[in-house]
GROMACS .gro file of C-alpha atoms in nm:
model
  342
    1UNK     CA    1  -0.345  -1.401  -3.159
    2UNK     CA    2  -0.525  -1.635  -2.899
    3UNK     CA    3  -0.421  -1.433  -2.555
    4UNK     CA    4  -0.837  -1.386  -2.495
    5UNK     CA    5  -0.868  -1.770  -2.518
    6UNK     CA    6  -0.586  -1.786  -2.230
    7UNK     CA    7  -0.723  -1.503  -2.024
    8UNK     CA    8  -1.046  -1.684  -2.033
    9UNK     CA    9  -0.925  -2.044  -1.939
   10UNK     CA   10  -0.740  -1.894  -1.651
   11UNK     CA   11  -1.017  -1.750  -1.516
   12UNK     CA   12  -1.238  -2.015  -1.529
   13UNK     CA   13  -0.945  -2.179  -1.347
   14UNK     CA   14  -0.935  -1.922  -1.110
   15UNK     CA   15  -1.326  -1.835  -1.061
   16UNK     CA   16  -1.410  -2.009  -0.709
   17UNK     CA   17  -1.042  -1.988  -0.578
   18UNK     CA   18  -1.062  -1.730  -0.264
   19UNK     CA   19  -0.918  -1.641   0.034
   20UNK     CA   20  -0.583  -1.799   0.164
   21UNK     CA   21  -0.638  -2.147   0.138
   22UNK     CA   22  -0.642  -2.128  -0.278
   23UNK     CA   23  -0.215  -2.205  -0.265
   24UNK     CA   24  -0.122  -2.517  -0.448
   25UNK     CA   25  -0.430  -2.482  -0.721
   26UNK     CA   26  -0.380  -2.120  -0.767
   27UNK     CA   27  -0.042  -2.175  -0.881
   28UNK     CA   28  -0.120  -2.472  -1.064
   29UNK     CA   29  -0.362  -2.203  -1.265
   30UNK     CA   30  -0.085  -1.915  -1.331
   31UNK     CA   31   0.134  -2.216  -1.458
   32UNK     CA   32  -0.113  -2.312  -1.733
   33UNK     CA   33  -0.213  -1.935  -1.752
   34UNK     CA   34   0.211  -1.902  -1.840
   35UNK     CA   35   0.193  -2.223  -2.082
   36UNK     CA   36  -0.058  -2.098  -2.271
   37UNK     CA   37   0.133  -1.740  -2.346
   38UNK     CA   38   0.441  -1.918  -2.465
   39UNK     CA   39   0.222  -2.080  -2.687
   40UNK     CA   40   0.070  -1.797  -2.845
   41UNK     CA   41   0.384  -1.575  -2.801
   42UNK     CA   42   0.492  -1.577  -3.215
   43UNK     CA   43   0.112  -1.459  -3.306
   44UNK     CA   44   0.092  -1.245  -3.030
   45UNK     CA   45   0.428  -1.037  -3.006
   46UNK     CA   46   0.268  -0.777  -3.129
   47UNK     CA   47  -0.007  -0.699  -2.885
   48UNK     CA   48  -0.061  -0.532  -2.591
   49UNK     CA   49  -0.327  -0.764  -2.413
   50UNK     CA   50  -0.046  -1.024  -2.452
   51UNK     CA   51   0.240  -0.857  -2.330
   52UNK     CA   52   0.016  -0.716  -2.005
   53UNK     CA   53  -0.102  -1.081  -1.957
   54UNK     CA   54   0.309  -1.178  -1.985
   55UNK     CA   55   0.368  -0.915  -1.731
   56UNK     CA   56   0.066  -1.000  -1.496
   57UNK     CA   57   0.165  -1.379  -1.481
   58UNK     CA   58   0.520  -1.275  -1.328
   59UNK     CA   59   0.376  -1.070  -1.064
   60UNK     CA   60   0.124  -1.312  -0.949
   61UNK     CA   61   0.388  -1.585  -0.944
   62UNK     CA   62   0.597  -1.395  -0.711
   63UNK     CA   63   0.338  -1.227  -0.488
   64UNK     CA   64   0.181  -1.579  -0.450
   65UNK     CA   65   0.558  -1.771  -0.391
   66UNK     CA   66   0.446  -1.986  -0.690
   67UNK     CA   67   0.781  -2.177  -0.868
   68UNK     CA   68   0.795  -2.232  -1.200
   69UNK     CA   69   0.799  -2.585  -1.218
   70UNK     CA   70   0.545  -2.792  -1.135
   71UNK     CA   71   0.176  -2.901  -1.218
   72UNK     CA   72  -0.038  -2.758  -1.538
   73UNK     CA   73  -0.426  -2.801  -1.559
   74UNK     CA   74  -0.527  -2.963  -1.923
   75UNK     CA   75  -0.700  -2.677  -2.126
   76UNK     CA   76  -1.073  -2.596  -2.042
   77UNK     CA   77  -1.277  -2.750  -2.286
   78UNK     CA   78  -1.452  -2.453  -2.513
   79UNK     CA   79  -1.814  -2.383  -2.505
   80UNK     CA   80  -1.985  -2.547  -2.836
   81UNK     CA   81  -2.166  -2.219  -2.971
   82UNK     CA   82  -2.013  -1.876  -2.793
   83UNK     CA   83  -2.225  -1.599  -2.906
   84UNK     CA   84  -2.080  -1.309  -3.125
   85UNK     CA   85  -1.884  -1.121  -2.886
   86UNK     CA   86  -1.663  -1.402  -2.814
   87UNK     CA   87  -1.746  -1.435  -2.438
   88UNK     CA   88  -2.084  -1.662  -2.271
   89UNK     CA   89  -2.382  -1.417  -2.251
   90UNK     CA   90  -2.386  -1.440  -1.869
   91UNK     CA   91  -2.045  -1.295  -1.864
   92UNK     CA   92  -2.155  -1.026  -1.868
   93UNK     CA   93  -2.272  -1.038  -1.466
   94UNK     CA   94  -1.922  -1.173  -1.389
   95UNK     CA   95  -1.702  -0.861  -1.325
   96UNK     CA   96  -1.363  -1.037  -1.279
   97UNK     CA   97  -1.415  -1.268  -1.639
   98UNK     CA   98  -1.546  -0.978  -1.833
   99UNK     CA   99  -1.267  -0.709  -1.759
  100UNK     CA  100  -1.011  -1.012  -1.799
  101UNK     CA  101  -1.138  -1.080  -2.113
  102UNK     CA  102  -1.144  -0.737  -2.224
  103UNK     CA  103  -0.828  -0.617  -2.115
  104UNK     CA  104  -0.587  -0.901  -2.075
  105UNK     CA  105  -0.572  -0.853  -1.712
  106UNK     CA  106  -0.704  -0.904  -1.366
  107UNK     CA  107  -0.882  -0.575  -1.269
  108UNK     CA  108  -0.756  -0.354  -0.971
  109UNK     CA  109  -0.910  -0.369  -0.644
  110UNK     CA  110  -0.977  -0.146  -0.348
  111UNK     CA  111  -1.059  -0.182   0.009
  112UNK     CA  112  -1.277   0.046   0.306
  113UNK     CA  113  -1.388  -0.010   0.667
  114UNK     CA  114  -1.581   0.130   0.937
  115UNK     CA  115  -1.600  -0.002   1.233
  116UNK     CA  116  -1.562   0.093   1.633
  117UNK     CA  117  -1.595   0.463   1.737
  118UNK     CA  118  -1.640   0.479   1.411
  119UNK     CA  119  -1.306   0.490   1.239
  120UNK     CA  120  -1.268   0.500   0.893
  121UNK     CA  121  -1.034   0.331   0.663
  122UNK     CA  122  -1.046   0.495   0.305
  123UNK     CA  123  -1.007   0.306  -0.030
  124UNK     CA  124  -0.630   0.558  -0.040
  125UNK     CA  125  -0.537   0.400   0.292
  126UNK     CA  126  -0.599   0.684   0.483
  127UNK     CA  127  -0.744   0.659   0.885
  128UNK     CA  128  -0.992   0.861   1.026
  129UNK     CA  129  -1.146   0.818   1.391
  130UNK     CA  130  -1.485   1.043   1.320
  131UNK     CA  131  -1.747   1.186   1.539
  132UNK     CA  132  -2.029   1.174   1.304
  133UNK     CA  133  -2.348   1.126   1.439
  134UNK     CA  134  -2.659   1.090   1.264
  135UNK     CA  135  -2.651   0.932   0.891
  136UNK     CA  136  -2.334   0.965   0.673
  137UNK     CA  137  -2.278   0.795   0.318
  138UNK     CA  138  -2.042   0.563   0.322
  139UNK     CA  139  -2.060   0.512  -0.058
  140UNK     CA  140  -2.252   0.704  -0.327
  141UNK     CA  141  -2.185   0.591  -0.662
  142UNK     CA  142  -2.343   0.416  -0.970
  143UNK     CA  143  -2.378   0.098  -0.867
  144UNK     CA  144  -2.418   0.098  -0.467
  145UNK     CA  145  -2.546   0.351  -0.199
  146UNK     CA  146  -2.394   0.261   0.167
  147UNK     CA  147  -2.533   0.485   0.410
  148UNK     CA  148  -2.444   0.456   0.808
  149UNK     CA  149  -2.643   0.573   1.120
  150UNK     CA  150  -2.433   0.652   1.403
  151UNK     CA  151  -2.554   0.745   1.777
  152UNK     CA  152  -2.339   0.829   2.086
  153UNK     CA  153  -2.147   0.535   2.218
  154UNK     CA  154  -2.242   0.668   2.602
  155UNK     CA  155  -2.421   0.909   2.780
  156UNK     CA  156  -2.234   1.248   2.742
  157UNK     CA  157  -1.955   1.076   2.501
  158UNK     CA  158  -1.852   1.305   2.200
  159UNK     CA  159  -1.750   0.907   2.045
  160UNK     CA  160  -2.038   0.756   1.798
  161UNK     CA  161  -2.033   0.415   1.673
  162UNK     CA  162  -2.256   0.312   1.374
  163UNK     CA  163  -2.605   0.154   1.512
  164UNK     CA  164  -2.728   0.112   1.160
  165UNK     CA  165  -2.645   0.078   0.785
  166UNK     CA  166  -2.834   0.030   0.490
  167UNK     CA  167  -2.727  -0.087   0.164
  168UNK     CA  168  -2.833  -0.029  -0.161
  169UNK     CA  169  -2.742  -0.271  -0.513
  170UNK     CA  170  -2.891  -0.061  -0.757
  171UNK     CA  171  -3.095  -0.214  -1.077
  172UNK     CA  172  -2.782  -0.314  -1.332
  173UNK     CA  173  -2.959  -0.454  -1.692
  174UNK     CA  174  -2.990  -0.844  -1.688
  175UNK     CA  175  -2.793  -0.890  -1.423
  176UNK     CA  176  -2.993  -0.794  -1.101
  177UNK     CA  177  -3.316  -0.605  -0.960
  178UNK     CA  178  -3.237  -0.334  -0.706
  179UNK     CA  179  -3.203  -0.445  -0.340
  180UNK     CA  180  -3.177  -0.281  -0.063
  181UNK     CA  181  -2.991  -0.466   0.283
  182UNK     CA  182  -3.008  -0.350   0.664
  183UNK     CA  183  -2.864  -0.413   0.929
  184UNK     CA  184  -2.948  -0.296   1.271
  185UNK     CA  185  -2.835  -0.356   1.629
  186UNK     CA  186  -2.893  -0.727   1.730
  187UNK     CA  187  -3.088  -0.735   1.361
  188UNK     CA  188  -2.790  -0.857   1.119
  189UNK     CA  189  -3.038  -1.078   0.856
  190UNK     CA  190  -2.915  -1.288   0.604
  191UNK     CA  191  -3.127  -1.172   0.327
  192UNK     CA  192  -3.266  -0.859   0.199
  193UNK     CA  193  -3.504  -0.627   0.303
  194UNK     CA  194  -3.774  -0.808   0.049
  195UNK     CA  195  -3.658  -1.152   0.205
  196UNK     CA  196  -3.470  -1.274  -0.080
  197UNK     CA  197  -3.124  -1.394  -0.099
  198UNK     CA  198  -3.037  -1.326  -0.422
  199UNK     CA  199  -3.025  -1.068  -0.701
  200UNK     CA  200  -3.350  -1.212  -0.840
  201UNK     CA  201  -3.496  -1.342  -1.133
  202UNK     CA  202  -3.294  -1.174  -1.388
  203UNK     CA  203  -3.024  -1.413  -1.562
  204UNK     CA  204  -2.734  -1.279  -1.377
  205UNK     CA  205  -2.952  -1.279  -1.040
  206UNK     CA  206  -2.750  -1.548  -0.881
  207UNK     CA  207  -2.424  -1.293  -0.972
  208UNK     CA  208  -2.552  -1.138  -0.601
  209UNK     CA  209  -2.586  -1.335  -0.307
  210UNK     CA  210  -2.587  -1.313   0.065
  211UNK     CA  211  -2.376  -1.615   0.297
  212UNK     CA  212  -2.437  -1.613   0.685
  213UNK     CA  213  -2.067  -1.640   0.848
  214UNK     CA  214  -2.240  -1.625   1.180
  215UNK     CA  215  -2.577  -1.668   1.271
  216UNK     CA  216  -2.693  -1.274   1.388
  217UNK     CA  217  -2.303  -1.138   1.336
  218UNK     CA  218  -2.172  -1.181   1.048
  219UNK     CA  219  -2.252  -1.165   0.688
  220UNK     CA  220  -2.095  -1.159   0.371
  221UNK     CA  221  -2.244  -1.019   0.045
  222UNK     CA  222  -2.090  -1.093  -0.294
  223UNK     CA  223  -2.169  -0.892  -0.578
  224UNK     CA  224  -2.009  -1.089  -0.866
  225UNK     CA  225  -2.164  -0.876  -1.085
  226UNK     CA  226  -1.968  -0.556  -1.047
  227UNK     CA  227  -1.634  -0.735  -0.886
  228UNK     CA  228  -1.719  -0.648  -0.502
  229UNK     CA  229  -1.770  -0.818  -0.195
  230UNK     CA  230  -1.870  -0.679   0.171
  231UNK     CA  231  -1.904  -0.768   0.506
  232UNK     CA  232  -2.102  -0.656   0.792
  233UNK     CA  233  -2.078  -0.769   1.143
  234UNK     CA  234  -2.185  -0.652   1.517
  235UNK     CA  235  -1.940  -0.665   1.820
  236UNK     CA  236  -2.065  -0.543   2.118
  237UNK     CA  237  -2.303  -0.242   2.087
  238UNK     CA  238  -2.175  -0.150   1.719
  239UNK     CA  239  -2.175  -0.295   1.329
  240UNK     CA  240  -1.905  -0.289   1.124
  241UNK     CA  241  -1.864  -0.265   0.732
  242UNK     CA  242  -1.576  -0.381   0.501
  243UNK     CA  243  -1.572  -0.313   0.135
  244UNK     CA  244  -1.346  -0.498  -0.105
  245UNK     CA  245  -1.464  -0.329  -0.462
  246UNK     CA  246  -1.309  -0.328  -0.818
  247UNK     CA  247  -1.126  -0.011  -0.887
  248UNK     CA  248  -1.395   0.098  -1.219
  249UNK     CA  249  -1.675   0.070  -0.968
  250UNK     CA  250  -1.517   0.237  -0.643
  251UNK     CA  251  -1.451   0.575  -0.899
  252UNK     CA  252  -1.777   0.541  -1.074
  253UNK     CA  253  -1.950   0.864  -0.935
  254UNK     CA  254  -1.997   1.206  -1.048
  255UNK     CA  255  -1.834   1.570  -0.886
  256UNK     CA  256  -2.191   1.577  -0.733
  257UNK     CA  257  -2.123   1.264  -0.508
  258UNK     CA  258  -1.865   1.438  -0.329
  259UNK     CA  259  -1.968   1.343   0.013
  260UNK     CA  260  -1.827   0.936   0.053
  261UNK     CA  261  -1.639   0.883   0.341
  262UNK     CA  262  -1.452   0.581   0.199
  263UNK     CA  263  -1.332   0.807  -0.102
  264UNK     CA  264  -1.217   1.122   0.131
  265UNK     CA  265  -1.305   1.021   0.494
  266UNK     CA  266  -1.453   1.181   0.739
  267UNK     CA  267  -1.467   1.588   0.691
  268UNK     CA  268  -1.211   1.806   0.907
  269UNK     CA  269  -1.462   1.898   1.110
  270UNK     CA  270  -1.539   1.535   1.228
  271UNK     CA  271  -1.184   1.452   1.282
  272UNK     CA  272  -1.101   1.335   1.601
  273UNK     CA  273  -0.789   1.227   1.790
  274UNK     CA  274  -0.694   0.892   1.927
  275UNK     CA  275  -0.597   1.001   2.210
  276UNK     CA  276  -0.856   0.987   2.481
  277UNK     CA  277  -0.852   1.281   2.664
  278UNK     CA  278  -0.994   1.322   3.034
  279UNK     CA  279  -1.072   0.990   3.242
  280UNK     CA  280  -1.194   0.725   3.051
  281UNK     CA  281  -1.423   0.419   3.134
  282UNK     CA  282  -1.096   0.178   3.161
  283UNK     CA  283  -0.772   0.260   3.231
  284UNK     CA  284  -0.540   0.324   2.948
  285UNK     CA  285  -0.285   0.040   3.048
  286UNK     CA  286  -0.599  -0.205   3.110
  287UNK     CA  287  -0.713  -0.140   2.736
  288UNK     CA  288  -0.334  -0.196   2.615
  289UNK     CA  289  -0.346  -0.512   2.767
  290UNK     CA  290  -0.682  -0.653   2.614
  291UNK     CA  291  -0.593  -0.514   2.268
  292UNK     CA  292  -0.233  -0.644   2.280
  293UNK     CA  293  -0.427  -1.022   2.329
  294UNK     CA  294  -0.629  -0.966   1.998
  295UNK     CA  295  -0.391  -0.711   1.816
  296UNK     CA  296  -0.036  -0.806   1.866
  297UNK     CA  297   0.082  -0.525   1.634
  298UNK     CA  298   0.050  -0.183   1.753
  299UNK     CA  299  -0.066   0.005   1.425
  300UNK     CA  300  -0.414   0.197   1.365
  301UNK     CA  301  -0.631  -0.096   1.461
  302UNK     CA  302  -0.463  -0.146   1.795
  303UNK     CA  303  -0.473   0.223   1.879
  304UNK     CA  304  -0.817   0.255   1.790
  305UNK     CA  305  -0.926  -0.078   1.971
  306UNK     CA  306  -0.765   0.085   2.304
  307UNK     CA  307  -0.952   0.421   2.230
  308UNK     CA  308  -1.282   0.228   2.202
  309UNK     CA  309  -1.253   0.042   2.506
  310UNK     CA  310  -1.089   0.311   2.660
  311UNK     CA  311  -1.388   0.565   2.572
  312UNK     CA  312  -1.692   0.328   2.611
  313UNK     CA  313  -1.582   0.075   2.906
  314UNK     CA  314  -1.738  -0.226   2.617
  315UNK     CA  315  -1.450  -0.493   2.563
  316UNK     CA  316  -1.679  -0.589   2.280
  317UNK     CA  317  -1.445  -0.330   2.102
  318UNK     CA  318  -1.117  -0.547   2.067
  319UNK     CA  319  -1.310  -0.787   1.850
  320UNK     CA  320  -1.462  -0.530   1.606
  321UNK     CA  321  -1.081  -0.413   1.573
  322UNK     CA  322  -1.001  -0.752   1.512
  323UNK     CA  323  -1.283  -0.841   1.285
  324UNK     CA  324  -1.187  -0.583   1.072
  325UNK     CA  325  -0.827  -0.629   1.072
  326UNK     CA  326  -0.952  -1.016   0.928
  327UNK     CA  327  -1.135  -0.850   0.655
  328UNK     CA  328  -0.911  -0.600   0.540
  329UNK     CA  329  -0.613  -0.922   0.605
  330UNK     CA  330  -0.890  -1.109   0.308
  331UNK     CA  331  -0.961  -0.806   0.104
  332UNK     CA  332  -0.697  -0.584   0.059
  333UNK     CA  333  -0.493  -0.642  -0.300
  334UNK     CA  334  -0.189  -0.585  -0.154
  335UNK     CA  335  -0.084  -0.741   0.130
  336UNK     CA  336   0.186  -0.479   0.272
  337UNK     CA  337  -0.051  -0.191   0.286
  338UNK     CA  338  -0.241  -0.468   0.620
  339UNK     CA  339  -0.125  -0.278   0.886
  340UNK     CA  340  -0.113   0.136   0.881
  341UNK     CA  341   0.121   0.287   1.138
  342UNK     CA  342   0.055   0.701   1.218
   0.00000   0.00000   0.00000
């Protein structure tokens, strides 16, 4: 049965296809991707890898509106001398390649945010609007440490927004060194904190990497390695974090790691409603309108946009509602779960 040799063409088809521009050639991939099964289909009636891969390809057709007809790539040429276990050695720093080749399948993804007052969006989809102040993981696991630093959003406010986070990629075999990333208020670098850019020297250094999206505002961080990217940004007076992290790695921490507010969000204790009480900064109605121009549909973003602006007077706040309603629109696996209503 050759369903390994398939998985691995497609995604080396696949590998530099993101966000929702890949269309036409994406397609184009699942159709060769499908090809290739029928080919293999008498050896490989038998196995499980196959019939997940059969199963996969049908999904992604119809998720992605892909017909059946059309354009096939030719087959990837094969690498002259693959090593014993089947798969290039630097493989093993490409998450997505390696779990496809292992299992037949694409791997399962999750997404979290923070951003605004802050409010939390949990890899289980649920919302939390939090008045944590002071430092608060974010993420505590075997591969990454996310840690935020939150500080009143104005004088006398019980609302906090995050004023600092820190990062940490922690040391993974060939594949990287440990680095650490910070971002501060009106201090959002492109590199890390020991001015590099990348994961280092190791072969699979390059399998970490930070892009500018805007100068001072807006990075992205890919972490090929373990199958995760994140973004951090600053609108207004607060930064912002989006996670979009394989399934394996968002689950890989111990009973002692307990405290991650993307796994179970913010404790009761820190709960708060979205419902400004009192007099606010802005009126209610004048907050409606601004978020209504950036956030047209009236789910957990839009409510917490108009409690942000609402709370700290900052119109700043609609875009770091609508920069992370972009990331989660780019991240999230599955596009229905976009917009939470409570």
């Amino acid at each position: 049965c050759k369903i390994l040799r398939c998985n691995s063409e497609y995604v080396a088809a696949t590998l530099h296809l993101r966000g929702p521009d890949r269309g036409a050639a994406f397609c184009t991939a699942l159709r060769s991707y499908s090809l290739c099964t029928r080919r293999t289909a008498r050896t490989c009636r038998g196995d499980l890898a196959f019939h997940s891969a059969v199963h996969g390809i049908e999904d992604l057709m119809i998720q992605n509106n892909c017909s059946k007809e059309g354009p096939t790539a030719p087959p990837r040429p094969r690498p002259a001398a693959p090593n014993p276990h089947g798969f290039e050695s630097l493989d093993i720093c490409d998450y997505e390649r390696s779990f496809l080749y292992k299992h037949g399948r694409p791997p399962g993804f999750q997404h979290c945010a923070a951003f605004g007052d802050p409010h939390i969006r949990t890899f289980h989809d649920d919302f939390h609007t939090c008045r944590v102040e002071g430092s608060w993981p974010l993420l505590d696991n075997d591969y990454l440490f996310v840690q935020a630093t939150s500080s009143p959003v104005a004088k006398g406010s019980n609302a906090t927004v995050t004023s600092k986070l820190t990062i940490i990629f922690k040391n993974m075999k060939e594949c990287i060194d440990q680095k650490v990333y910070q971002a501060e208020l009106d201090n959002v670098p492109a590199a890390f904190q020991d001015g590099s850019v990348n994961g280092g020297s190791r072969p699979g250094g390059s399998s970490l990497a930070i892009r500018e999206r805007s100068p001072g505002r807006h990075v992205e961080i890919r972490a090929d390695y373990i199958g995760t990217t994140i973004a951090v940004r600053q609108a207004g007076r607060q930064l912002s974090f989006s996670i979009r992290a394989a399934e394996e790695v968002a689950r890989a921490f111990t009973e002692e790691q307990d405290l991650q507010l993307c796994v179970g969000g913010c404790p009761r204790s820190q709960r708060m409603s979205r419902s400004p009480r009192g007099r606010g900064r802005v009126p209610a109605e004048t907050a409606q309108a601004l978020c209504r121009e950036m956030l047209p549909v009236e789910d957990v973003y839009f409510q917490s946009c108009v409690f942000d602006v609402v709370t700290s007077g900052d119109t700043n706040f609609t875009m770091a509602a609508h920069g992370a309603l972009e990331d989660a629109r780019l991240f999230l696996p599955d596009a229905e779960k976009l917009h939470i209503f409570q």
